[in-house]
Amino acid sequence: MIGLVASRADRASEHIAEQLLDLADWSSRVDDDRPDARGGGTYHRLHRAGDAVELRAFDDLHIYLDDPTAAFSERPDYLVFLSRHSGDTGPLLTCHFTGNFGDAEYGGASRAVAPACPGVQRALVAGFDAHAPDGYDVAIEGTHHGPTDLAVPAVFAELGSDDAQWDDPAGAAAVARVVLELPDRDAAVHVGDPADPRHLVGFGGGHYAPRFERVVRDTAWGVGHIAVDWQLDDLGNPKAHPDVVDAAFDASDARFALVEGDRPVLREALENRGYRVVSETWVRVVGDRPLGLVAALESDLCSVDDGLRFGARAADVEGDGGADSDAGRDSDSAADGSADPGDAADRYVVADLPDDLLAAAQGIDTDRTRDAVEAHTVAFETAESGTRAVGEAALADPADRAALVDALADVLREKYDDVERRGGAVVARVDAFDPALARDAGVPEGPKFGRLSSGEPVDVDGETVEPDDVRSVREERFPA
């Protein structure tokens, strides 16, 4: 069940609630056990896509509410606070989680955070993108203000940023539609497997958090609490407040951190607490792959940040549970916050890549070479910012290496006249213009070299030198 919290002290909230009631066929009910000011009296209930949605109104401003969970007729899976957003940001639809990394100035308790629901935030952002009226931007914000003492996960869905928008029917209707569509978007508290969700805690950056917004929009991961720059200032030295750091991870159901900027003290504090600090590249490359498999591959090869990339054969070693399965790993976390590799490494073998052959193929057709490597590997090491395969690879089957060599040999055929496997190598031959033979025939270097190379005969001291006279077979051998 989804609990919707409206505030009579917030006219944007009331406006969104009015639009909600106009957009769906709600049933009206009366709760005589609670006063109107605390969510009792008349409330509204709706069933949508198999989920119950219940709307309750409270007198107090959201940020100062005590936990409203008990007001609902059944315990909600999560709460959505319908709220205004205030700021100098122009028309804006935004969402965020609640808490205070330092002193509580606007509701809630100091150095406390509420349970987050990264999966619901993802659905809200997708809905805002779909329904934002012309002229409205969409954003997520860092964690701020109360309430903090909540029994269930919660998120603020906000209409901003001043009087014109709070009274705008189109803006209020957009927020209402997005909230109503949460069941249709399969919104859930968790992103991915609830037993091992793909959640990050964010640190650093401005109040409106574009890096973390990109993660929400463009990757298979969700973002829980975000301690932006000003909240980190309020927190102070993270080593002095480990309980607050732990609370942010616990409330986000996360064990990975994404940090904006260098922040060496923060990074060290997070790693000392057992959380893994990852990069945006890591998040994008890992995607929805099983984290146990990723941990095993990073142990056996190199890390994603050092160039590990994944091939198509990764799907063949992920097990039957799909992209978010626990195949091949223990459910516990390793010391660095990553998944325990367990027996995931038993699903592949590690082999050297044929580096000389790869380099030759990459020099002929970079895209085709990369496609060949990806098609025949579980994962592989790279250089030059992940653009060139080199080093070692994980294979689902030892025979895949021979298949990769054959595919690379096919690339060489774009340049060479004859390519064959021979004695543990790929041997490539080309019949081409030989400058040494041309010199022996008395041809001066210059334009006549070019004409012979292009297949045209030339005259030298009254004698004709044919192109075939100055051609030879050149052979190159690439260990396979």
Coordinates of C-alpha atoms in Angstrom, one line a residue:
M1 CA 0.0 0.0 0.0
I2 CA 1.2 3.5 -0.9
G3 CA 0.5 6.2 1.7
L4 CA 0.1 9.8 0.4
V5 CA 0.6 12.6 2.9
A6 CA -0.9 16.0 2.2
S7 CA -0.5 19.1 4.4
R8 CA -3.2 21.7 4.9
A9 CA -0.4 24.2 5.8
D10 CA 1.1 23.8 2.2
R11 CA -1.2 25.1 -0.6
A12 CA 0.8 23.3 -3.2
S13 CA 0.2 20.1 -1.3
E14 CA -3.5 20.8 -1.1
H15 CA -3.5 21.7 -4.8
I16 CA -1.8 18.4 -5.7
A17 CA -4.3 16.5 -3.5
E18 CA -7.2 18.2 -5.3
Q19 CA -5.8 17.1 -8.7
L20 CA -5.3 13.6 -7.4
L21 CA -9.0 13.4 -6.4
D22 CA -10.1 14.7 -9.8
L23 CA -7.9 12.3 -11.8
A24 CA -9.2 9.0 -10.3
D25 CA -12.3 7.4 -8.9
W26 CA -11.4 7.4 -5.2
S27 CA -13.6 6.0 -2.5
S28 CA -14.2 8.3 0.5
R29 CA -14.0 6.9 4.0
V30 CA -14.2 8.3 7.5
D31 CA -11.7 7.6 10.3
D32 CA -13.4 8.6 13.6
D33 CA -10.5 7.2 15.7
R34 CA -8.1 10.1 14.8
P35 CA -8.6 13.8 14.8
D36 CA -8.7 15.6 11.4
A37 CA -5.5 17.4 12.3
R38 CA -3.6 14.1 12.5
G39 CA -4.9 12.4 9.4
G40 CA -8.2 11.3 10.6
G41 CA -11.7 12.3 9.5
T42 CA -12.4 11.9 5.8
Y43 CA -9.7 10.2 3.8
H44 CA -9.6 8.7 0.4
R45 CA -8.6 5.2 -1.0
L46 CA -8.0 3.9 -4.4
H47 CA -6.8 0.6 -6.0
R48 CA -4.5 0.9 -9.0
A49 CA -2.5 -1.8 -10.8
G50 CA -3.1 -4.1 -7.9
D51 CA -1.9 -1.7 -5.2
A52 CA -3.9 0.2 -2.7
V53 CA -3.3 4.0 -2.6
E54 CA -4.5 6.0 0.4
L55 CA -4.5 9.8 0.8
R56 CA -4.6 11.4 4.2
A57 CA -4.4 15.1 5.1
F58 CA -2.7 16.7 8.2
D59 CA -2.8 20.2 9.6
D60 CA 1.0 20.5 10.2
L61 CA 3.6 21.3 7.6
H62 CA 5.2 18.0 6.5
I63 CA 8.6 18.8 7.8
Y64 CA 7.3 19.1 11.4
L65 CA 5.0 16.0 11.3
D66 CA 5.4 13.2 13.7
D67 CA 5.5 9.9 12.0
P68 CA 2.2 9.7 10.0
T69 CA 2.5 5.9 9.3
A70 CA 0.1 5.0 12.1
A71 CA -2.6 7.2 10.6
F72 CA -3.1 4.9 7.6
S73 CA -5.6 2.0 7.6
E74 CA -2.8 -0.5 7.0
R75 CA 1.0 -0.1 7.2
P76 CA 2.2 1.5 3.9
D77 CA 5.1 0.0 2.0
Y78 CA 6.2 3.6 1.6
L79 CA 5.1 7.2 2.0
V80 CA 5.0 10.0 -0.6
F81 CA 4.8 13.5 0.9
L82 CA 3.0 15.9 -1.5
S83 CA 4.8 19.1 -1.0
R84 CA 5.8 22.5 -2.4
H85 CA 9.4 23.3 -3.3
S86 CA 10.8 26.7 -2.5
G87 CA 13.8 28.3 -4.2
D88 CA 15.1 30.5 -7.0
T89 CA 15.0 27.7 -9.5
G90 CA 11.9 28.6 -11.6
P91 CA 9.3 26.0 -12.5
L92 CA 10.6 22.7 -11.1
L93 CA 9.4 19.2 -10.3
T94 CA 11.7 17.5 -7.8
C95 CA 12.0 14.8 -5.2
H96 CA 14.3 13.9 -2.3
F97 CA 14.7 12.0 0.9
T98 CA 14.7 13.5 4.3
G99 CA 17.2 13.8 7.1
N100 CA 19.8 16.0 8.7
F101 CA 23.5 15.3 8.6
G102 CA 24.1 18.1 11.1
D103 CA 21.8 20.1 13.3
A104 CA 18.1 20.0 12.6
E105 CA 16.9 23.5 11.6
Y106 CA 13.8 22.5 9.6
G107 CA 12.2 19.6 11.3
G108 CA 13.3 16.1 12.3
A109 CA 16.2 15.2 14.6
S110 CA 19.8 16.4 14.4
R111 CA 22.2 13.9 12.8
A112 CA 19.4 11.6 11.8
V113 CA 17.9 10.3 8.5
A114 CA 14.7 8.7 7.5
P115 CA 14.4 5.4 5.6
A116 CA 14.8 6.0 1.9
C117 CA 13.1 4.3 -1.1
P118 CA 15.5 4.6 -4.1
G119 CA 13.2 2.6 -6.4
V120 CA 10.3 5.0 -5.8
Q121 CA 12.6 8.0 -6.5
R122 CA 13.6 6.4 -9.8
A123 CA 9.9 6.0 -10.7
L124 CA 9.2 9.6 -9.7
V125 CA 12.0 11.0 -11.9
A126 CA 10.8 8.9 -14.9
G127 CA 7.2 10.2 -14.3
F128 CA 8.3 13.8 -14.0
D129 CA 10.3 13.4 -17.2
A130 CA 7.1 12.1 -18.9
H131 CA 4.6 14.6 -17.5
A132 CA 6.5 17.9 -16.7
P133 CA 4.6 20.8 -18.3
D134 CA 6.4 23.0 -20.8
G135 CA 8.9 25.2 -19.0
Y136 CA 9.3 22.9 -16.0
D137 CA 12.6 21.3 -15.2
V138 CA 13.1 18.0 -13.3
A139 CA 15.6 17.4 -10.6
I140 CA 16.5 15.4 -7.5
E141 CA 17.9 17.1 -4.4
G142 CA 20.2 16.2 -1.6
T143 CA 18.8 15.0 1.7
H144 CA 17.5 17.8 3.9
H145 CA 14.9 18.7 6.5
G146 CA 12.5 16.5 8.5
P147 CA 10.7 14.3 9.3
T148 CA 13.4 11.8 10.3
D149 CA 11.6 9.4 12.7
L150 CA 9.6 7.4 10.2
A151 CA 8.6 3.7 10.4
V152 CA 8.6 3.2 6.7
P153 CA 10.6 4.5 3.7
A154 CA 9.5 7.9 2.4
V155 CA 10.2 10.4 -0.3
F156 CA 9.1 14.0 -1.0
A157 CA 7.5 14.7 -4.4
E158 CA 7.5 18.5 -4.9
L159 CA 6.0 21.2 -7.0
G160 CA 8.1 24.4 -7.2
S161 CA 9.4 26.9 -6.9
D162 CA 7.1 29.8 -5.9
D163 CA 3.5 31.0 -5.8
A164 CA 2.9 30.9 -9.5
Q165 CA 3.7 27.2 -9.7
W166 CA 2.1 26.3 -6.4
D167 CA -1.2 27.6 -7.9
D168 CA -0.5 26.2 -11.4
P169 CA -3.1 23.5 -12.3
A170 CA -0.8 22.0 -14.9
G171 CA 2.1 21.6 -12.5
A172 CA -0.1 20.2 -9.7
A173 CA -1.8 17.8 -12.2
A174 CA 1.6 16.6 -13.4
V175 CA 2.7 15.7 -9.8
A176 CA -0.6 14.0 -9.2
R177 CA -0.4 11.9 -12.4
V178 CA 3.1 10.8 -11.6
V179 CA 2.1 9.7 -8.1
L180 CA -0.9 7.9 -9.4
E181 CA 1.3 6.1 -12.0
L182 CA 3.7 4.7 -9.4
P183 CA 2.0 1.3 -9.3
D184 CA 2.0 1.3 -13.2
R185 CA 5.7 1.9 -13.1
D186 CA 6.2 -1.0 -10.7
A187 CA 7.7 1.4 -8.2
A188 CA 9.2 -0.4 -5.2
V189 CA 11.4 0.6 -2.3
H190 CA 14.4 -1.3 -3.7
V191 CA 16.2 -1.2 -7.1
G192 CA 17.0 -4.7 -8.3
D193 CA 17.1 -7.6 -6.0
P194 CA 15.6 -6.7 -2.6
A195 CA 18.1 -9.0 -0.9
D196 CA 21.0 -7.2 -2.4
P197 CA 19.7 -3.9 -3.9
R198 CA 21.7 -1.7 -6.3
H199 CA 21.8 1.4 -4.1
L200 CA 24.4 4.1 -3.6
V201 CA 24.8 6.7 -1.0
G202 CA 25.9 10.0 -2.6
F203 CA 28.4 12.5 -1.1
G204 CA 29.3 16.0 -2.3
G205 CA 28.1 18.4 -5.1
G206 CA 25.4 21.0 -5.1
H207 CA 22.0 20.9 -3.6
Y208 CA 20.5 19.9 -7.0
A209 CA 22.5 16.8 -7.7
P210 CA 23.1 16.2 -11.5
R211 CA 25.7 13.4 -11.1
F212 CA 23.3 11.4 -8.9
E213 CA 20.4 12.3 -11.1
R214 CA 22.4 10.8 -14.1
V215 CA 22.8 7.6 -12.1
V216 CA 19.0 7.5 -11.4
R217 CA 18.1 8.2 -15.0
D218 CA 20.8 6.3 -17.0
T219 CA 21.9 3.3 -15.0
A220 CA 20.5 0.2 -13.3
W221 CA 21.3 1.7 -9.9
G222 CA 19.3 3.8 -7.4
V223 CA 20.5 6.5 -5.2
G224 CA 19.5 6.7 -1.5
H225 CA 20.6 9.6 0.8
I226 CA 22.8 12.3 -0.7
A227 CA 25.0 14.4 1.6
V228 CA 25.6 17.4 -0.6
D229 CA 28.3 20.0 0.1
W230 CA 26.4 22.0 2.6
Q231 CA 25.3 18.9 4.5
L232 CA 28.8 17.6 4.6
D233 CA 29.8 21.0 6.1
D234 CA 27.2 20.5 8.7
L235 CA 28.4 16.9 9.3
G236 CA 32.0 18.0 9.9
N237 CA 34.7 15.4 10.0
P238 CA 33.0 12.1 9.1
K239 CA 35.5 10.1 11.3
A240 CA 34.0 12.0 14.3
H241 CA 30.4 11.0 13.3
P242 CA 30.5 7.3 12.2
D243 CA 27.0 6.7 13.5
V244 CA 25.6 9.3 11.1
V245 CA 27.5 7.8 8.2
D246 CA 26.3 4.3 9.1
A247 CA 22.7 5.6 9.4
A248 CA 22.8 7.0 5.9
F249 CA 23.9 3.7 4.5
D250 CA 21.4 1.7 6.6
A251 CA 18.5 3.9 5.7
S252 CA 19.5 3.6 2.0
D253 CA 20.0 -0.1 2.2
A254 CA 23.3 0.5 0.5
R255 CA 27.0 -0.5 0.8
F256 CA 28.4 1.5 -2.1
A257 CA 29.3 5.2 -2.1
L258 CA 29.7 7.6 -5.0
V259 CA 31.7 10.7 -4.0
E260 CA 31.7 14.0 -5.9
G261 CA 35.2 15.5 -5.9
D262 CA 38.4 14.3 -4.3
R263 CA 37.6 14.4 -0.6
P264 CA 40.3 12.1 0.7
V265 CA 39.3 12.3 4.3
L266 CA 35.8 11.3 3.5
R267 CA 36.8 8.5 1.2
E268 CA 39.2 7.1 3.8
A269 CA 36.4 7.3 6.5
L270 CA 33.9 5.5 4.2
E271 CA 36.4 2.7 3.3
N272 CA 37.4 2.3 7.0
R273 CA 33.7 1.8 7.8
G274 CA 33.6 -1.1 5.2
Y275 CA 31.8 0.8 2.4
R276 CA 33.2 0.6 -1.2
V277 CA 33.7 4.0 -2.9
V278 CA 33.0 3.6 -6.6
S279 CA 33.1 5.9 -9.6
E280 CA 30.3 6.8 -12.0
T281 CA 32.1 4.8 -14.6
W282 CA 32.0 1.7 -12.3
V283 CA 28.3 2.1 -11.9
R284 CA 27.7 2.4 -15.6
V285 CA 30.0 -0.5 -16.6
V286 CA 28.7 -2.8 -13.9
G287 CA 25.1 -2.1 -14.7
D288 CA 22.8 -4.9 -13.7
R289 CA 25.4 -7.7 -13.7
P290 CA 25.5 -10.0 -10.6
L291 CA 27.7 -8.3 -8.0
G292 CA 29.3 -11.6 -7.0
L293 CA 30.5 -12.1 -10.5
V294 CA 31.8 -8.6 -10.7
A295 CA 33.7 -9.0 -7.5
A296 CA 35.3 -12.3 -8.7
L297 CA 36.3 -10.8 -12.0
E298 CA 37.8 -7.7 -10.4
S299 CA 39.8 -10.0 -8.1
D300 CA 41.0 -12.2 -11.0
L301 CA 41.6 -9.5 -13.6
C302 CA 41.7 -5.8 -12.9
S303 CA 39.1 -3.4 -11.4
V304 CA 36.5 -1.7 -13.6
D305 CA 38.2 1.6 -12.8
D306 CA 41.5 0.2 -14.1
G307 CA 39.9 -1.0 -17.4
L308 CA 37.8 -4.1 -16.8
R309 CA 35.0 -4.4 -19.3
F310 CA 32.3 -7.0 -19.8
G311 CA 31.6 -9.2 -22.8
A312 CA 28.5 -11.0 -24.1
R313 CA 29.5 -14.3 -22.6
A314 CA 28.9 -12.8 -19.1
A315 CA 25.3 -13.7 -19.6
D316 CA 26.3 -17.4 -19.8
V317 CA 27.9 -17.4 -16.4
E318 CA 25.3 -15.3 -14.5
G319 CA 23.2 -18.3 -13.5
D320 CA 19.4 -18.8 -13.9
G321 CA 18.3 -16.0 -11.6
G322 CA 18.7 -13.3 -14.2
A323 CA 20.7 -10.1 -14.0
D324 CA 20.0 -9.5 -10.3
S325 CA 20.4 -13.1 -9.2
D326 CA 22.8 -14.2 -6.4
A327 CA 24.2 -17.0 -8.7
G328 CA 27.7 -18.0 -7.6
R329 CA 28.1 -15.9 -4.5
D330 CA 27.4 -15.7 -0.8
S331 CA 24.9 -13.1 0.3
D332 CA 27.4 -11.6 2.7
S333 CA 29.5 -8.6 1.8
A334 CA 33.2 -8.6 1.5
A335 CA 35.3 -6.3 3.7
D336 CA 35.5 -3.6 1.1
G337 CA 31.7 -3.4 0.7
S338 CA 31.6 -5.4 -2.5
A339 CA 29.8 -8.7 -2.9
D340 CA 31.6 -11.8 -1.8
P341 CA 32.8 -13.6 -4.9
G342 CA 31.8 -17.0 -3.5
D343 CA 32.2 -19.6 -6.2
A344 CA 31.5 -17.2 -9.1
A345 CA 35.0 -17.7 -10.3
D346 CA 34.3 -21.3 -10.9
R347 CA 32.1 -20.3 -13.8
Y348 CA 34.9 -19.0 -16.0
V349 CA 38.6 -19.5 -16.8
V350 CA 41.2 -16.7 -17.2
A351 CA 43.5 -16.6 -20.2
D352 CA 45.9 -14.3 -21.9
L353 CA 44.6 -12.3 -24.8
P354 CA 46.6 -12.5 -28.1
D355 CA 47.9 -9.0 -27.7
D356 CA 50.0 -8.8 -30.9
L357 CA 47.1 -10.2 -33.0
L358 CA 44.7 -7.8 -31.2
A359 CA 46.9 -4.8 -31.9
A360 CA 47.1 -5.7 -35.6
A361 CA 43.4 -6.2 -35.8
Q362 CA 42.7 -3.0 -33.9
G363 CA 44.9 -1.1 -36.4
I364 CA 42.7 -2.4 -39.2
D365 CA 39.1 -2.1 -37.8
T366 CA 38.8 -1.0 -34.2
D367 CA 35.0 -1.5 -33.9
R368 CA 35.0 -5.0 -35.5
T369 CA 37.9 -6.0 -33.2
R370 CA 36.1 -4.8 -30.1
D371 CA 32.9 -6.6 -31.2
A372 CA 34.9 -9.8 -31.6
V373 CA 36.4 -9.5 -28.1
E374 CA 33.1 -8.8 -26.5
A375 CA 31.4 -11.7 -28.4
H376 CA 33.8 -14.3 -27.0
T377 CA 34.6 -13.2 -23.5
V378 CA 32.9 -12.9 -20.1
A379 CA 35.1 -9.9 -19.3
F380 CA 38.5 -8.5 -20.5
E381 CA 41.1 -6.0 -19.5
T382 CA 41.6 -2.8 -21.5
A383 CA 44.0 0.1 -21.8
E384 CA 43.6 3.7 -23.1
S385 CA 40.4 4.5 -21.0
G386 CA 38.8 1.3 -21.9
T387 CA 39.1 1.6 -25.6
R388 CA 41.7 -1.1 -26.5
A389 CA 41.5 -4.7 -25.3
V390 CA 44.8 -6.0 -23.9
G391 CA 46.1 -8.3 -21.2
E392 CA 43.9 -11.0 -19.8
A393 CA 40.3 -12.1 -20.3
A394 CA 37.8 -14.3 -18.5
L395 CA 36.2 -17.0 -20.8
A396 CA 33.1 -19.0 -20.3
D397 CA 34.7 -21.9 -22.1
P398 CA 38.4 -22.4 -23.0
A399 CA 37.4 -23.0 -26.6
D400 CA 36.2 -19.4 -26.7
R401 CA 39.9 -18.2 -27.0
A402 CA 40.3 -20.2 -30.3
A403 CA 37.1 -18.7 -31.6
L404 CA 38.3 -15.2 -30.7
V405 CA 41.6 -15.8 -32.6
D406 CA 39.6 -17.0 -35.6
A407 CA 37.4 -13.8 -35.4
L408 CA 40.5 -11.6 -35.2
A409 CA 42.1 -13.5 -38.2
D410 CA 39.0 -12.6 -40.2
V411 CA 39.6 -8.9 -39.4
L412 CA 43.2 -9.3 -40.7
R413 CA 41.7 -10.5 -44.1
E414 CA 40.6 -6.9 -44.7
K415 CA 44.2 -6.0 -45.2
Y416 CA 46.2 -9.1 -46.0
D417 CA 45.9 -11.3 -49.1
D418 CA 46.1 -14.6 -47.2
V419 CA 45.6 -15.4 -43.5
E420 CA 45.9 -18.8 -41.9
R421 CA 46.4 -20.5 -38.5
R422 CA 49.8 -22.2 -38.4
G423 CA 51.9 -23.6 -35.6
G424 CA 50.3 -21.7 -32.8
A425 CA 50.2 -18.4 -34.7
V426 CA 48.2 -16.5 -37.2
V427 CA 50.3 -16.0 -40.3
A428 CA 49.3 -13.2 -42.6
R429 CA 50.7 -12.6 -46.1
V430 CA 50.4 -9.7 -48.4
D431 CA 51.7 -9.4 -52.0
A432 CA 52.8 -5.8 -52.2
F433 CA 55.1 -3.3 -53.8
D434 CA 58.7 -3.8 -52.6
P435 CA 60.8 -0.7 -52.5
A436 CA 64.0 -2.7 -52.3
L437 CA 63.2 -4.5 -55.6
A438 CA 62.3 -1.2 -57.2
R439 CA 65.7 0.3 -56.2
D440 CA 67.4 -2.8 -57.6
A441 CA 65.6 -2.2 -60.9
G442 CA 67.0 1.4 -61.0
V443 CA 63.7 3.1 -60.2
P444 CA 64.4 6.4 -58.4
E445 CA 62.4 7.1 -55.3
G446 CA 59.6 9.6 -55.8
P447 CA 56.6 9.7 -58.2
K448 CA 57.6 6.5 -60.0
F449 CA 57.6 4.6 -56.8
G450 CA 54.0 5.8 -56.3
R451 CA 53.0 4.8 -59.8
L452 CA 54.5 1.3 -59.4
S453 CA 52.8 0.9 -56.0
S454 CA 49.5 1.8 -57.7
G455 CA 50.0 -0.9 -60.4
E456 CA 51.3 1.3 -63.2
P457 CA 54.4 0.5 -65.3
V458 CA 57.2 3.1 -65.4
D459 CA 60.0 3.9 -67.8
V460 CA 63.6 3.8 -66.5
D461 CA 66.4 4.7 -69.0
G462 CA 64.3 3.5 -71.9
E463 CA 63.2 0.3 -70.3
T464 CA 59.8 -0.6 -68.9
V465 CA 59.6 -1.7 -65.3
E466 CA 56.3 -3.6 -64.7
P467 CA 54.6 -3.6 -61.3
D468 CA 54.9 -7.3 -61.0
D469 CA 58.7 -7.0 -61.3
V470 CA 58.9 -5.1 -58.0
R471 CA 56.4 -7.0 -55.9
S472 CA 57.1 -9.5 -53.2
V473 CA 55.2 -11.5 -50.6
R474 CA 55.5 -10.1 -47.1
E475 CA 54.6 -12.5 -44.2
E476 CA 53.8 -11.5 -40.7
R477 CA 53.4 -13.9 -37.8
F478 CA 51.2 -13.1 -34.8
P479 CA 51.3 -15.5 -31.8
A480 CA 47.9 -16.9 -31.1

